[in-house]
C-alpha atoms as a printed R data frame, in Angstrom:
    type eleno elety resid chain resno      x      y       z
1   ATOM     1    CA   GLU     A     1 56.246 69.163 224.432
2   ATOM     2    CA   GLY     A     2 56.187 70.681 220.900
3   ATOM     3    CA   HIS     A     3 59.228 69.322 219.871
4   ATOM     4    CA   ARG     A     4 58.939 65.865 220.411
5   ATOM     5    CA   ALA     A     5 56.075 66.232 218.885
6   ATOM     6    CA   GLY     A     6 57.959 67.620 216.599
7   ATOM     7    CA   VAL     A     7 60.183 64.031 216.408
8   ATOM     8    CA   ALA     A     8 57.025 61.881 215.473
9   ATOM     9    CA   SER     A     9 56.256 65.154 212.268
10  ATOM    10    CA   VAL     A    10 60.281 63.767 211.275
11  ATOM    11    CA   ARG     A    11 59.239 60.048 211.389
12  ATOM    12    CA   GLU     A    12 55.671 61.077 209.441
13  ATOM    13    CA   ALA     A    13 57.578 63.157 207.192
14  ATOM    14    CA   VAL     A    14 60.559 60.927 206.527
15  ATOM    15    CA   GLU     A    15 58.122 57.078 206.097
16  ATOM    16    CA   THR     A    16 55.655 59.209 203.672
17  ATOM    17    CA   SER     A    17 58.488 60.145 201.782
18  ATOM    18    CA   ALA     A    18 60.405 56.805 201.028
19  ATOM    19    CA   ARG     A    19 56.861 54.676 200.616
20  ATOM    20    CA   LEU     A    20 55.950 57.591 197.914
21  ATOM    21    CA   GLY     A    21 59.806 56.735 195.969
22  ATOM    22    CA   LEU     A    22 61.244 60.501 196.961
23  ATOM    23    CA   GLN     A    23 65.009 60.152 196.302
24  ATOM    24    CA   ALA     A    24 65.499 62.485 198.633
25  ATOM    25    CA   LEU     A    25 63.660 64.602 201.681
26  ATOM    26    CA   THR     A    26 65.833 67.786 203.432
27  ATOM    27    CA   LEU     A    27 64.427 68.462 206.045
28  ATOM    28    CA   TYR     A    28 65.747 71.882 208.599
29  ATOM    29    CA   ALA     A    29 65.664 70.975 212.049
30  ATOM    30    CA   PHE     A    30 67.985 73.077 213.364
31  ATOM    31    CA   SER     A    31 70.008 76.635 212.010
32  ATOM    32    CA   VAL     A    32 72.987 78.363 212.973
33  ATOM    33    CA   GLU     A    33 70.255 81.042 214.214
34  ATOM    34    CA   ASN     A    34 68.538 79.152 217.176
35  ATOM    35    CA   TRP     A    35 72.160 79.355 218.887
36  ATOM    36    CA   LYS     A    36 69.979 82.395 219.492
37  ATOM    37    CA   ARG     A    37 67.637 80.470 221.676
38  ATOM    38    CA   PRO     A    38 67.092 79.758 225.770
39  ATOM    39    CA   ARG     A    39 70.159 77.537 226.409
40  ATOM    40    CA   PHE     A    40 67.334 74.997 228.017
41  ATOM    41    CA   GLU     A    41 66.204 74.867 224.548
42  ATOM    42    CA   VAL     A    42 68.405 74.117 223.171
43  ATOM    43    CA   TRP     A    43 69.491 70.963 225.197
44  ATOM    44    CA   THR     A    44 65.978 69.700 224.718
45  ATOM    45    CA   LEU     A    45 66.534 69.972 221.105
46  ATOM    46    CA   MET     A    46 70.477 68.499 221.668
47  ATOM    47    CA   ASN     A    47 68.486 65.644 223.175
48  ATOM    48    CA   LEU     A    48 66.154 64.773 221.846
49  ATOM    49    CA   LEU     A    49 68.219 64.811 218.753
50  ATOM    50    CA   LYS     A    50 70.419 62.102 220.463
51  ATOM    51    CA   GLU     A    51 67.585 60.201 221.182
52  ATOM    52    CA   TYR     A    52 65.834 60.209 217.179
53  ATOM    53    CA   VAL     A    53 68.426 59.331 215.869
54  ATOM    54    CA   ARG     A    54 69.940 56.087 217.204
55  ATOM    55    CA   LYS     A    55 66.124 54.898 218.296
56  ATOM    56    CA   GLU     A    56 65.666 55.195 214.135
57  ATOM    57    CA   ARG     A    57 69.090 54.575 212.924
58  ATOM    58    CA   GLN     A    58 68.265 50.206 212.080
59  ATOM    59    CA   ALA     A    59 64.735 51.691 211.069
60  ATOM    60    CA   LEU     A    60 66.096 53.880 208.225
61  ATOM    61    CA   VAL     A    61 68.267 50.939 207.191
62  ATOM    62    CA   ASP     A    62 65.734 47.861 206.949
63  ATOM    63    CA   ASN     A    63 64.188 50.608 204.535
64  ATOM    64    CA   ASP     A    64 66.666 50.794 202.901
65  ATOM    65    CA   ILE     A    65 66.742 55.387 204.010
66  ATOM    66    CA   ARG     A    66 70.838 57.383 203.314
67  ATOM    67    CA   PHE     A    67 71.028 59.651 206.137
68  ATOM    68    CA   ASN     A    68 72.835 62.879 205.540
69  ATOM    69    CA   VAL     A    69 73.790 65.511 208.117
70  ATOM    70    CA   LEU     A    70 73.973 69.436 206.773
71  ATOM    71    CA   GLY     A    71 75.678 72.406 207.631
72  ATOM    72    CA   ARG     A    72 78.264 72.752 210.478
73  ATOM    73    CA   TRP     A    73 77.437 69.703 212.455
74  ATOM    74    CA   ARG     A    74 80.910 68.642 213.920
75  ATOM    75    CA   GLU     A    75 81.152 71.643 215.582
76  ATOM    76    CA   LEU     A    76 77.528 70.172 218.294
77  ATOM    77    CA   ASP     A    77 77.819 68.972 221.489
78  ATOM    78    CA   PRO     A    78 80.539 65.547 220.529
79  ATOM    79    CA   SER     A    79 78.143 63.586 222.311
80  ATOM    80    CA   VAL     A    80 75.704 64.165 219.553
81  ATOM    81    CA   VAL     A    81 78.329 63.977 216.957
82  ATOM    82    CA   ARG     A    82 78.709 60.468 218.165
83  ATOM    83    CA   GLU     A    83 75.385 59.821 217.249
84  ATOM    84    CA   LEU     A    84 74.732 61.421 214.260
85  ATOM    85    CA   GLU     A    85 78.048 59.961 212.762
86  ATOM    86    CA   ALA     A    86 77.402 55.600 214.043
87  ATOM    87    CA   THR     A    87 74.451 56.562 211.621
88  ATOM    88    CA   LEU     A    88 75.758 58.430 208.962
89  ATOM    89    CA   GLU     A    89 78.234 55.023 209.238
90  ATOM    90    CA   ALA     A    90 75.346 52.401 209.734
91  ATOM    91    CA   THR     A    91 73.441 53.555 206.600
92  ATOM    92    CA   SER     A    92 76.635 54.398 204.224
93  ATOM    93    CA   GLY     A    93 75.322 51.846 201.773
94  ATOM    94    CA   CYS     A    94 71.781 52.182 201.604
95  ATOM    95    CA   ARG     A    95 70.007 52.832 197.705
96  ATOM    96    CA   GLY     A    96 67.254 54.035 198.607
97  ATOM    97    CA   MET     A    97 65.944 57.770 199.184
98  ATOM    98    CA   SER     A    98 68.151 60.186 200.954
99  ATOM    99    CA   PHE     A    99 67.433 62.111 204.574
100 ATOM   100    CA   ASN     A   100 69.247 64.808 205.128
101 ATOM   101    CA   ILE     A   101 68.394 66.739 208.321
102 ATOM   102    CA   ALA     A   102 70.358 69.931 208.480
103 ATOM   103    CA   LEU     A   103 71.282 70.691 210.965
104 ATOM   104    CA   ASN     A   104 73.384 73.867 212.941
105 ATOM   105    CA   TYR     A   105 72.785 74.978 208.885
106 ATOM   106    CA   SER     A   106 72.668 78.129 207.380
107 ATOM   107    CA   GLY     A   107 71.972 79.055 202.974
108 ATOM   108    CA   ARG     A   108 74.717 81.652 203.346
109 ATOM   109    CA   CYS     A   109 77.193 79.989 205.860
110 ATOM   110    CA   GLU     A   110 76.502 77.225 202.947
111 ATOM   111    CA   ILE     A   111 78.263 78.582 199.981
112 ATOM   112    CA   VAL     A   112 80.353 80.778 202.128
113 ATOM   113    CA   ASP     A   113 81.533 76.298 202.496
114 ATOM   114    CA   ALA     A   114 81.534 75.630 199.376
115 ATOM   115    CA   CYS     A   115 84.004 78.629 198.041
116 ATOM   116    CA   ARG     A   116 86.525 78.260 200.883
117 ATOM   117    CA   SER     A   117 86.369 73.977 199.624
118 ATOM   118    CA   ILE     A   118 86.941 75.504 195.882
119 ATOM   119    CA   VAL     A   119 89.749 78.543 196.773
120 ATOM   120    CA   ALA     A   120 91.790 75.247 198.865
121 ATOM   121    CA   ASP     A   121 91.761 72.411 196.071
122 ATOM   122    CA   TRP     A   122 93.005 76.023 193.444
123 ATOM   123    CA   ALA     A   123 95.582 75.875 196.480
124 ATOM   124    CA   ALA     A   124 96.070 72.745 195.715
125 ATOM   125    CA   GLY     A   125 96.460 72.450 193.055
126 ATOM   126    CA   LYS     A   126 92.643 71.792 191.331
127 ATOM   127    CA   ARG     A   127 91.617 74.316 190.004
128 ATOM   128    CA   ALA     A   128 88.466 73.660 188.105
129 ATOM   129    CA   ASP     A   129 86.411 76.629 186.007
130 ATOM   130    CA   ILE     A   130 84.252 77.792 188.525
131 ATOM   131    CA   ASP     A   131 80.308 77.959 187.183
132 ATOM   132    CA   GLU     A   132 77.361 76.978 188.419
133 ATOM   133    CA   GLU     A   133 78.033 73.044 187.895
134 ATOM   134    CA   THR     A   134 81.278 73.848 190.181
135 ATOM   135    CA   ILE     A   135 79.985 75.174 193.090
136 ATOM   136    CA   GLY     A   136 77.339 72.818 192.911
137 ATOM   137    CA   ARG     A   137 80.044 70.142 192.981
138 ATOM   138    CA   TYR     A   138 81.436 71.316 196.568
139 ATOM   139    CA   LEU     A   139 77.499 72.031 198.319
140 ATOM   140    CA   TYR     A   140 76.105 70.140 201.438
141 ATOM   141    CA   THR     A   141 74.034 68.793 199.040
142 ATOM   142    CA   SER     A   142 76.524 67.545 196.153
143 ATOM   143    CA   GLY     A   143 75.098 64.501 194.222
144 ATOM   144    CA   GLN     A   144 71.452 64.790 194.780
145 ATOM   145    CA   PRO     A   145 69.062 67.027 192.737
146 ATOM   146    CA   ASP     A   146 68.156 69.972 193.587
147 ATOM   147    CA   PRO     A   147 64.272 70.241 195.304
148 ATOM   148    CA   ASP     A   148 61.275 70.510 193.528
149 ATOM   149    CA   LEU     A   149 58.846 71.056 196.497
150 ATOM   150    CA   MET     A   150 59.775 73.244 199.310
151 ATOM   151    CA   ILE     A   151 57.250 73.087 201.820
152 ATOM   152    CA   ARG     A   152 56.863 76.188 204.379
153 ATOM   153    CA   THR     A   153 54.615 75.193 207.623
154 ATOM   154    CA   SER     A   154 53.182 77.836 210.135
155 ATOM   155    CA   GLY     A   155 52.290 80.525 207.611
156 ATOM   156    CA   GLU     A   156 55.787 81.857 206.974
157 ATOM   157    CA   LEU     A   157 56.252 82.850 203.971
158 ATOM   158    CA   ARG     A   158 59.527 83.438 203.814
159 ATOM   159    CA   VAL     A   159 62.561 80.559 203.014
160 ATOM   160    CA   SER     A   160 64.805 81.715 206.359
161 ATOM   161    CA   ASN     A   161 67.847 80.947 204.980
162 ATOM   162    CA   PHE     A   162 67.293 77.288 203.629
163 ATOM   163    CA   LEU     A   163 68.996 75.513 200.365
164 ATOM   164    CA   LEU     A   164 69.444 78.830 198.922
165 ATOM   165    CA   TRP     A   165 71.260 77.882 195.647
166 ATOM   166    CA   GLN     A   166 69.155 75.153 195.849
167 ATOM   167    CA   ILE     A   167 65.529 76.502 195.722
168 ATOM   168    CA   ALA     A   168 66.419 78.420 192.270
169 ATOM   169    CA   TYR     A   169 63.293 76.626 191.156
170 ATOM   170    CA   SER     A   170 61.599 75.251 194.227
171 ATOM   171    CA   GLU     A   171 57.567 75.035 194.432
172 ATOM   172    CA   ILE     A   172 57.541 76.960 197.466
173 ATOM   173    CA   TRP     A   173 53.758 75.368 199.468
174 ATOM   174    CA   VAL     A   174 52.655 77.849 201.854
175 ATOM   175    CA   THR     A   175 50.318 75.476 205.501
176 ATOM   176    CA   GLN     A   176 49.295 77.061 208.027
177 ATOM   177    CA   THR     A   177 49.900 73.678 209.823
178 ATOM   178    CA   LEU     A   178 52.324 74.118 212.572
179 ATOM   179    CA   TRP     A   179 55.551 71.512 211.843
180 ATOM   180    CA   PRO     A   180 54.319 69.124 215.044
181 ATOM   181    CA   ASP     A   181 50.821 68.696 214.187
182 ATOM   182    CA   PHE     A   182 52.330 68.133 209.994
183 ATOM   183    CA   ARG     A   183 51.367 65.345 209.444
184 ATOM   184    CA   ARG     A   184 51.116 62.907 206.297
185 ATOM   185    CA   ARG     A   185 47.866 64.154 205.484
186 ATOM   186    CA   ASP     A   186 50.088 67.671 204.135
187 ATOM   187    CA   LEU     A   187 52.642 66.431 202.510
188 ATOM   188    CA   TYR     A   188 49.875 64.072 200.647
189 ATOM   189    CA   GLU     A   189 47.785 67.922 200.661
190 ATOM   190    CA   ALA     A   190 51.180 69.497 199.162
191 ATOM   191    CA   ILE     A   191 51.692 66.997 196.860
192 ATOM   192    CA   LEU     A   192 48.559 67.102 194.931
193 ATOM   193    CA   GLU     A   193 48.569 71.022 194.668
194 ATOM   194    CA   ILE     A   194 52.030 71.236 193.432
195 ATOM   195    CA   GLY     A   195 50.909 68.520 190.973
196 ATOM   196    CA   ARG     A   196 47.228 70.192 189.993
197 ATOM   197    CA   ALA     A   197 49.946 73.655 189.170
198 ATOM   198    CA   HIS     A   198 51.682 71.066 186.195
199 ATOM   199    CA   VAL     A   199 48.048 69.991 184.748
């Protein structure tokens, strides 16, 4: 039930962010470390993910929201991959907010994957200087702005291996609210609080 309530939080966060005109929203749905959870819990999460992606596909298109998946998501169950691919395809022409969902994701794995891609390109004769701009082009979020704000629910004071490269200069806002209870008012509160800090 907590995970199902979390799906409602996703819907509200996406809708609110799009209405506010944000460029991008990234939600951490399933980490590489989450495979250590009980098998039934993982199975439940994957089924909820498929259900969400299937049900929300048309709403994303109708609201011009481009769907992206960050992480090693092609390693997920083929039935999950099919739903993700269908939504990626359906929203590929959308030009509004980018909605990124991090699945089978790890910030460290992202940096490793970027380095592997750079090495592969070098081997293929596509050489580039190794600098921050180059590495940024090889990250899962290539072409998107770095986050201005990272919201950490549940009162946790760690970044949990999330967007390690991208959050170098992000504001971090911590709330005691658990993710299944996170709603529009919490998002507004975070944005207003960070805004006040910069006035």
